[in-house]
PDB file of C-alpha atoms and ligand atoms in Angstrom:
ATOM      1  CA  UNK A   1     103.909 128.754 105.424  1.00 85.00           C
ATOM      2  CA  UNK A   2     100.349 130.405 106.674  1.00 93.00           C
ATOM      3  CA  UNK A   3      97.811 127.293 106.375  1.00 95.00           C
ATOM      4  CA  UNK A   4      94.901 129.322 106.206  1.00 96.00           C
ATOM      5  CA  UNK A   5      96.286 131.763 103.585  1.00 97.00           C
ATOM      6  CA  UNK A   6      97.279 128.879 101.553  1.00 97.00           C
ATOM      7  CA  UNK A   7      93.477 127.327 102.193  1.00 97.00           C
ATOM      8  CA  UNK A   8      92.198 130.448 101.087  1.00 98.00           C
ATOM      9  CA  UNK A   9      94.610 130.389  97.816  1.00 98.00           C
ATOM     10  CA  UNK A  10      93.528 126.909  96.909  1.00 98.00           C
ATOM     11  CA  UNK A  11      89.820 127.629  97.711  1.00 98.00           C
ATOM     12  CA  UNK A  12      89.843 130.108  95.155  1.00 98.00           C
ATOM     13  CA  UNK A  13      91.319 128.406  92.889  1.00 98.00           C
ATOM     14  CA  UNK A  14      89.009 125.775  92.985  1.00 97.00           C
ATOM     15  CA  UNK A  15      85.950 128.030  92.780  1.00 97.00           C
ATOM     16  CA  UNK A  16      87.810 129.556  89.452  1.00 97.00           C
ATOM     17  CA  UNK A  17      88.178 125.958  88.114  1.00 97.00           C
ATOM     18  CA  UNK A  18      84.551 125.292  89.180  1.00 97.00           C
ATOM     19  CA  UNK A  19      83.805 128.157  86.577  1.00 97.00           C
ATOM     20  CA  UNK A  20      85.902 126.754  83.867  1.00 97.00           C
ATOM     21  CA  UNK A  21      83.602 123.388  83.709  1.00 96.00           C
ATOM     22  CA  UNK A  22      86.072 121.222  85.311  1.00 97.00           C
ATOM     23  CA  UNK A  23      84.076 120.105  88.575  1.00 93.00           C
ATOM     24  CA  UNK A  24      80.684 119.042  87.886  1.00 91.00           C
ATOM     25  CA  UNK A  25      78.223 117.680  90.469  1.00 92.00           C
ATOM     26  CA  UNK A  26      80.555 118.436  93.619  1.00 87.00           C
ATOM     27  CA  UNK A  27      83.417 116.118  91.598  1.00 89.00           C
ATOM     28  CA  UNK A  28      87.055 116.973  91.763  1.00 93.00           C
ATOM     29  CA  UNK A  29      89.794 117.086  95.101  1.00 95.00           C
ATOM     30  CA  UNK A  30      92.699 118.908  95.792  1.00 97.00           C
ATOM     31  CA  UNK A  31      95.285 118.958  98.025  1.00 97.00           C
ATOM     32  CA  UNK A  32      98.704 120.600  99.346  1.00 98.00           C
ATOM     33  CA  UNK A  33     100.898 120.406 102.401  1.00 96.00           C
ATOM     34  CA  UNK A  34     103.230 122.476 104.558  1.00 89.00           C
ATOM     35  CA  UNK A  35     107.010 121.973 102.874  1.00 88.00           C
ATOM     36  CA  UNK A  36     108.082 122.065 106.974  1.00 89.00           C
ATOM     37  CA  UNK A  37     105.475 119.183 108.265  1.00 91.00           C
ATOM     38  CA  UNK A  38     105.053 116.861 104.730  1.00 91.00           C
ATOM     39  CA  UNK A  39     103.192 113.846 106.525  1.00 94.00           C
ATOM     40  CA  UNK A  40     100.088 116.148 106.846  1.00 96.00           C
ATOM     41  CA  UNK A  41      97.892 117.078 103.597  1.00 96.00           C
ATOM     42  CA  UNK A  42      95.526 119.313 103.712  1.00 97.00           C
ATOM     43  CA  UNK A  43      92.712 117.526 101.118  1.00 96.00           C
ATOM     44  CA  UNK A  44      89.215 118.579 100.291  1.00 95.00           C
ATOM     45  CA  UNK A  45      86.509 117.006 102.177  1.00 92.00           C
ATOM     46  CA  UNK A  46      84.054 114.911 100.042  1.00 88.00           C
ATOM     47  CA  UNK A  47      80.826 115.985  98.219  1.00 89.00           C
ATOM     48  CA  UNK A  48      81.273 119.912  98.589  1.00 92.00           C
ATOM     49  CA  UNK A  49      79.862 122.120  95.899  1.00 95.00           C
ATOM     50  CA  UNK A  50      83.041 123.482  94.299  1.00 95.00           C
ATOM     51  CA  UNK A  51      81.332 126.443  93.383  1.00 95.00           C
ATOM     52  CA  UNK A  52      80.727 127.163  96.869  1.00 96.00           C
ATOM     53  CA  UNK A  53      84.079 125.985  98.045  1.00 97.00           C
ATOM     54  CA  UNK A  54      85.896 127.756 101.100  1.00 97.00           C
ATOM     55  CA  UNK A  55      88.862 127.151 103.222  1.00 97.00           C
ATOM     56  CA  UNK A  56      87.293 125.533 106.194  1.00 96.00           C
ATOM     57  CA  UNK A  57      86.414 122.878 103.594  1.00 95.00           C
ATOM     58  CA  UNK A  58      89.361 120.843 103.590  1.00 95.00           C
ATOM     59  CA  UNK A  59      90.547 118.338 106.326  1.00 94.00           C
ATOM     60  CA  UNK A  60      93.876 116.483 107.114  1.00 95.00           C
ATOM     61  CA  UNK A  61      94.801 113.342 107.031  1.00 96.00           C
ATOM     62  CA  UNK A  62      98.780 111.828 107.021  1.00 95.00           C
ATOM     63  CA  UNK A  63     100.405 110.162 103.875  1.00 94.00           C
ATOM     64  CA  UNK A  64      98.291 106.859 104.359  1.00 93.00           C
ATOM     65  CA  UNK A  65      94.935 108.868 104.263  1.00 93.00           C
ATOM     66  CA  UNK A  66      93.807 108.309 107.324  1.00 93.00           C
ATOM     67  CA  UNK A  67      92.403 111.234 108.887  1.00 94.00           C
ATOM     68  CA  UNK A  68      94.555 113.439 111.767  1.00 94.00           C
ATOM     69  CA  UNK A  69      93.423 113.947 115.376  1.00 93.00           C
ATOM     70  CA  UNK A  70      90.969 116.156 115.278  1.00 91.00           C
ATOM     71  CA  UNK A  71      89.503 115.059 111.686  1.00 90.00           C
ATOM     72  CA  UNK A  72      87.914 111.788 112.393  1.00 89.00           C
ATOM     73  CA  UNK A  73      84.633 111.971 111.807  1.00 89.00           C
ATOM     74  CA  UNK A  74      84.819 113.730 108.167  1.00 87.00           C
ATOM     75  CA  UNK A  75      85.143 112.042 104.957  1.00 80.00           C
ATOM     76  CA  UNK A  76      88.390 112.784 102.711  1.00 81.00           C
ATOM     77  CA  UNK A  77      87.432 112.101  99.059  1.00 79.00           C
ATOM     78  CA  UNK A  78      87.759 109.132  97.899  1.00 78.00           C
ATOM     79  CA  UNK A  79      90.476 109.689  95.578  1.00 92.00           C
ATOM     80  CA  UNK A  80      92.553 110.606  98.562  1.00 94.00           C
ATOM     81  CA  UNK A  81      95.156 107.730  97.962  1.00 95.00           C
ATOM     82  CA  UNK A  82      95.899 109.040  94.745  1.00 96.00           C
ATOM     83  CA  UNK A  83      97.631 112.494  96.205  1.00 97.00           C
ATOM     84  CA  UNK A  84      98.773 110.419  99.091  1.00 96.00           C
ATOM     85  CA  UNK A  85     100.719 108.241  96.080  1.00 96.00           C
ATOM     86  CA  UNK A  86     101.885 111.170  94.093  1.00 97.00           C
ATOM     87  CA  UNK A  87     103.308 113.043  97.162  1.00 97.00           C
ATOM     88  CA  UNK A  88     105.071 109.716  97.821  1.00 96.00           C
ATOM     89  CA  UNK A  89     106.541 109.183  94.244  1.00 96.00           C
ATOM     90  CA  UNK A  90     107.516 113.198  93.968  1.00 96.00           C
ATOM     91  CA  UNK A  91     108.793 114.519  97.302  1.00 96.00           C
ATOM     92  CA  UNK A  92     109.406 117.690  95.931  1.00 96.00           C
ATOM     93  CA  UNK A  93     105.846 118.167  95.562  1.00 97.00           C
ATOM     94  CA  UNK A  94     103.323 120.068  97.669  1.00 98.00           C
ATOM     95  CA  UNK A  95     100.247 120.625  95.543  1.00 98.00           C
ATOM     96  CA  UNK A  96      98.030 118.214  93.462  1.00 98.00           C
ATOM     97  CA  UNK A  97      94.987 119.823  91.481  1.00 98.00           C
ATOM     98  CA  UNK A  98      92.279 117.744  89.569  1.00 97.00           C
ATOM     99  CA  UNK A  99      89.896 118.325  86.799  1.00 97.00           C
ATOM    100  CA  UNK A 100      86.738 116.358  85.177  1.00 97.00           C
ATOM    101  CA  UNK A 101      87.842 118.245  82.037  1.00 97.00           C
ATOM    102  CA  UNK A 102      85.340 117.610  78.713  1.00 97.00           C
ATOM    103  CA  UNK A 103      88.898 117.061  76.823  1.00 98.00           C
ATOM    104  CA  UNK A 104      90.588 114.849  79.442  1.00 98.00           C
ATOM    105  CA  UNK A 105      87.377 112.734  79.126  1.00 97.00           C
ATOM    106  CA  UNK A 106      87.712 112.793  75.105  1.00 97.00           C
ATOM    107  CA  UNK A 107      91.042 111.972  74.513  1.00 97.00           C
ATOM    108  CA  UNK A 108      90.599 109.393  77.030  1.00 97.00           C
ATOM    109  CA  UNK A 109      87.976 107.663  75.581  1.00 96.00           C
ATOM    110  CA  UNK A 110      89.746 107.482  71.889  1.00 96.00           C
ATOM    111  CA  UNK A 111      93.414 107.681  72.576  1.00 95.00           C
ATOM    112  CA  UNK A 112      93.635 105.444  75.229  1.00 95.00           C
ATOM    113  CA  UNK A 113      97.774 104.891  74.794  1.00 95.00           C
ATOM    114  CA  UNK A 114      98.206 108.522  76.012  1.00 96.00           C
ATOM    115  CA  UNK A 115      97.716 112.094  74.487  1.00 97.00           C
ATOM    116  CA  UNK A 116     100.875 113.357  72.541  1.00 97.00           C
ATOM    117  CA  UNK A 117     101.893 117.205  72.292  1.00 97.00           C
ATOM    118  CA  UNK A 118     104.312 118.924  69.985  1.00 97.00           C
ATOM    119  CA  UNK A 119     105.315 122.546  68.895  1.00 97.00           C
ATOM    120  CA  UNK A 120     103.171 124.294  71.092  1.00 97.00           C
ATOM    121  CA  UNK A 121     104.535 127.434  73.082  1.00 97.00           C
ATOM    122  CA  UNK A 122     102.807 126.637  76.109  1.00 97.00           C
ATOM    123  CA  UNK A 123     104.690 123.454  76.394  1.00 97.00           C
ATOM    124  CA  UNK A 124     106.802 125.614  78.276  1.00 97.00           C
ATOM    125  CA  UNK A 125     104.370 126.083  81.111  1.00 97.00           C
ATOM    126  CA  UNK A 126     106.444 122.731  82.255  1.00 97.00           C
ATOM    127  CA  UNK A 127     108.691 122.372  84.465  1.00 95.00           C
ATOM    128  CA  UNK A 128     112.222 122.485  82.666  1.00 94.00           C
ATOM    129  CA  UNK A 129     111.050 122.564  79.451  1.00 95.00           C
ATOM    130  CA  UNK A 130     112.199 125.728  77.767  1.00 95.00           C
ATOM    131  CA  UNK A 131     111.246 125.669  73.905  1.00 95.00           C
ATOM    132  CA  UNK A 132     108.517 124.973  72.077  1.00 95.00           C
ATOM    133  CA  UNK A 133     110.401 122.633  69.836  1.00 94.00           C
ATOM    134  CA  UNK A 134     109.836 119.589  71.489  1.00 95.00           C
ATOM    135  CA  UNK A 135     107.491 116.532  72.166  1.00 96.00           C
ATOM    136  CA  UNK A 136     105.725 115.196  75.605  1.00 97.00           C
ATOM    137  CA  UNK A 137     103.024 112.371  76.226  1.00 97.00           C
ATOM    138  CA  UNK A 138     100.152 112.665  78.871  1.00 97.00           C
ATOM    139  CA  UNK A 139      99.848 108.829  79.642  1.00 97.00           C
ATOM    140  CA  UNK A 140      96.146 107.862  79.937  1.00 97.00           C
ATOM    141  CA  UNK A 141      95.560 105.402  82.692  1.00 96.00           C
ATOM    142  CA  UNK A 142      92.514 102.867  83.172  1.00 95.00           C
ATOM    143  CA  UNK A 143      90.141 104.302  85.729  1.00 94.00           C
ATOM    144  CA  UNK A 144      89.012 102.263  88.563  1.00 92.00           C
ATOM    145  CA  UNK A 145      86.826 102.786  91.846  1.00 92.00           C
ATOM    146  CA  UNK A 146      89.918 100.891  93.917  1.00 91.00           C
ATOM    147  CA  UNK A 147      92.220 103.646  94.742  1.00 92.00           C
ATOM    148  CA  UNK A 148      93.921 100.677  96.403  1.00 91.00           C
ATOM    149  CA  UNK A 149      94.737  98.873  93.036  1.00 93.00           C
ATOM    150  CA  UNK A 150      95.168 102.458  90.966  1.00 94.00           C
ATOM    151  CA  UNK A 151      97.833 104.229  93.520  1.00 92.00           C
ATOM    152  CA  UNK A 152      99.625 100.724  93.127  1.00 92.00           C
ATOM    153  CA  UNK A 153      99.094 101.023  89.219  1.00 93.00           C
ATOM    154  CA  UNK A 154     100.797 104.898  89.428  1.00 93.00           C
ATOM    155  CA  UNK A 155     103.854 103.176  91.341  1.00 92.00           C
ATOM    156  CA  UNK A 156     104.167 100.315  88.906  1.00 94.00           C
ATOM    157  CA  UNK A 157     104.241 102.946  85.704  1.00 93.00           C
ATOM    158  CA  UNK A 158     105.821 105.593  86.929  1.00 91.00           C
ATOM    159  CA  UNK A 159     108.255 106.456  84.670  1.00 92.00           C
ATOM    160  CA  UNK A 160     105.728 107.113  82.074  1.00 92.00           C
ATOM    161  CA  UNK A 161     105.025 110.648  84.189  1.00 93.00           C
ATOM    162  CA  UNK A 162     107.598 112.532  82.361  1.00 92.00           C
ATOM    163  CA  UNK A 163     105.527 115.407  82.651  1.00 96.00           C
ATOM    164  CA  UNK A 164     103.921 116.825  86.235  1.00 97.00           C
ATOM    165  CA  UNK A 165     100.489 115.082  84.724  1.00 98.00           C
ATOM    166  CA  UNK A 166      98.204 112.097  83.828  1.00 98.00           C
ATOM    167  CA  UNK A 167      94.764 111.548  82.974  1.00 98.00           C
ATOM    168  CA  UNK A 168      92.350 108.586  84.005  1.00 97.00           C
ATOM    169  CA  UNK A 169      90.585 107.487  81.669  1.00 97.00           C
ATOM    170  CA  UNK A 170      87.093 108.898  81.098  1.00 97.00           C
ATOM    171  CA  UNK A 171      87.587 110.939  84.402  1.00 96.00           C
ATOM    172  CA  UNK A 172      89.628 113.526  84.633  1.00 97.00           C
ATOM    173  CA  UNK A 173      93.406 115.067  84.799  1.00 98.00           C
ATOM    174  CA  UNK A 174      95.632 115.018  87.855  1.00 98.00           C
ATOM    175  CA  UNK A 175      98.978 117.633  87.681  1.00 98.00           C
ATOM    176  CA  UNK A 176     100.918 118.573  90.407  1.00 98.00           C
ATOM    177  CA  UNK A 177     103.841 121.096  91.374  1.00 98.00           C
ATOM    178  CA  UNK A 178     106.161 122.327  94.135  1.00 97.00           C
ATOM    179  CA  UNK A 179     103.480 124.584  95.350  1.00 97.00           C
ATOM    180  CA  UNK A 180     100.056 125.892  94.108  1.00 98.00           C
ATOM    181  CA  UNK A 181     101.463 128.836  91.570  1.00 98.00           C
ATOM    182  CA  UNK A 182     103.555 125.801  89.595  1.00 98.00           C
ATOM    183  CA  UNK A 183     100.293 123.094  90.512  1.00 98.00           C
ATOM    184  CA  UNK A 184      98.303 125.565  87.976  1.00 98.00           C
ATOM    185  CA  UNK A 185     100.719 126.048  85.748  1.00 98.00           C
ATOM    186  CA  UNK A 186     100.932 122.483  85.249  1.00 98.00           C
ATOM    187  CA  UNK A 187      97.160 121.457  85.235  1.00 98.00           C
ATOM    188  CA  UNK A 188      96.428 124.635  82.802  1.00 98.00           C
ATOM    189  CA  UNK A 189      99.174 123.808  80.309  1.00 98.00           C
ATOM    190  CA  UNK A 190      97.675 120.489  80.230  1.00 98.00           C
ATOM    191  CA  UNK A 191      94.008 121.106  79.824  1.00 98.00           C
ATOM    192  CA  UNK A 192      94.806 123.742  77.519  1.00 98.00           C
ATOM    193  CA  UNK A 193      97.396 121.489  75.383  1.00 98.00           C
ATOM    194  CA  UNK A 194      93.985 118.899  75.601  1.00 98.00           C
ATOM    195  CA  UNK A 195      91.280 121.205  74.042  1.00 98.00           C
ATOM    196  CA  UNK A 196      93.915 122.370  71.744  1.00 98.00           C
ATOM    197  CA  UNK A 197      94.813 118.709  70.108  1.00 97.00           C
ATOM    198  CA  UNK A 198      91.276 117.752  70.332  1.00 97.00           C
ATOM    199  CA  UNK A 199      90.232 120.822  68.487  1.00 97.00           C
ATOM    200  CA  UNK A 200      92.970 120.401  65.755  1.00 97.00           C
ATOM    201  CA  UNK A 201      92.430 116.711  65.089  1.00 95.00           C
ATOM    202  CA  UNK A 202      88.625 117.211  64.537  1.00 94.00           C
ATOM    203  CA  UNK A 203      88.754 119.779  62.525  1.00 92.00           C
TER     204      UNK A 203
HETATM  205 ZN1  LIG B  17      88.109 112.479  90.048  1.00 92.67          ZN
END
């Protein structure tokens, strides 16, 4: 794997999502990591203007969060723990992408038990899933400044991530995937499935 091409891949990507409405005021991380070295991620560094992001913005730390020779004086973002528990809990994964979505924050603040979707073609933008005839929840989980006490929460409820994504309440949408082409698939089949449902039900 080239790091810097795949810094420059995910730099774009987040300038495209920047577009799209789903980082506002310099919110919103990302991460991925090298399939041959997984103890180092590669996250965005805290309070840079997506719209201006590039790929000398990110920084490394090791699956703790702590920040690699070299990295020490820069500031991961916050929610840092979070990818550090997802890599942990899906080994198989090496990208995590993250919106502020307006229909992540909607469903989040009405349907608080989760967001269900059924019968929708795109469903199949999942991994494994290969017709639209069939039914998948986007748990919604309780947001909370203590990454400490949230990663712990993601551990604890884990088998409620039957699909590659969650949402946190009144936040935002996390979705992962073996590498950054699958990472989108998964976060854009999910915001997509959001504005979709939200659209239908207040019609
Ligand atoms: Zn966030």
């Amino acid at each position: 794997m080239d790091i810097q091409t795949e810094k420059q891949k995910l730099a774009e990507t987040i300038r495209a999502y920047h577009l799209k409405g789903w980082s506002p005021a310099t919110s919103t991380n990302y991460s991925f990591r090298d399939t041959e070295e997984p103890n180092v991620l590669y996250v965005s560094r805290s309070g840079i203007d997506k719209s201006q992001f590039t790929a000398d913005d990110f920084m490394e730390v090791d699956l703790d969060g702590r920040p690699m020779p070299g990295f020490e004086n820069l500031r991961p973002s916050a929610e840092t723990l979070i990818h550090c528990r997802i890599y942990r809990l899906f080994p198989e994964m090496n990208c995590i992408l993250h919106s502020h979505s307006v229909y992540s924050v909607l469903h989040s603040a009405v349907h608080t038990n989760g967001v269900s979707f059924s019968g929708y073609e795109v469903l199949k933008g999942y991994d494994g899933i290969k017709t639209h005839e069939t039914a998948v929840k986007c748990p919604v989980f309780p947001n909370s400044q203590d990454m400490q006490a949230f990663s712990a929460l993601l551990e604890r409820d884990a088998e409620m991530l039957k699909i590659p994504a969650f949402i946190m309440a009144k936040h935002g949408t996390y979705a992962w995937g073996r590498d950054l082409f699958e990472a989108k698939r998964h976060l854009e089949t999910t915001e997509y499935l959001l504005e979709v449902e939200w659209r239908l039900r207040n019609a």
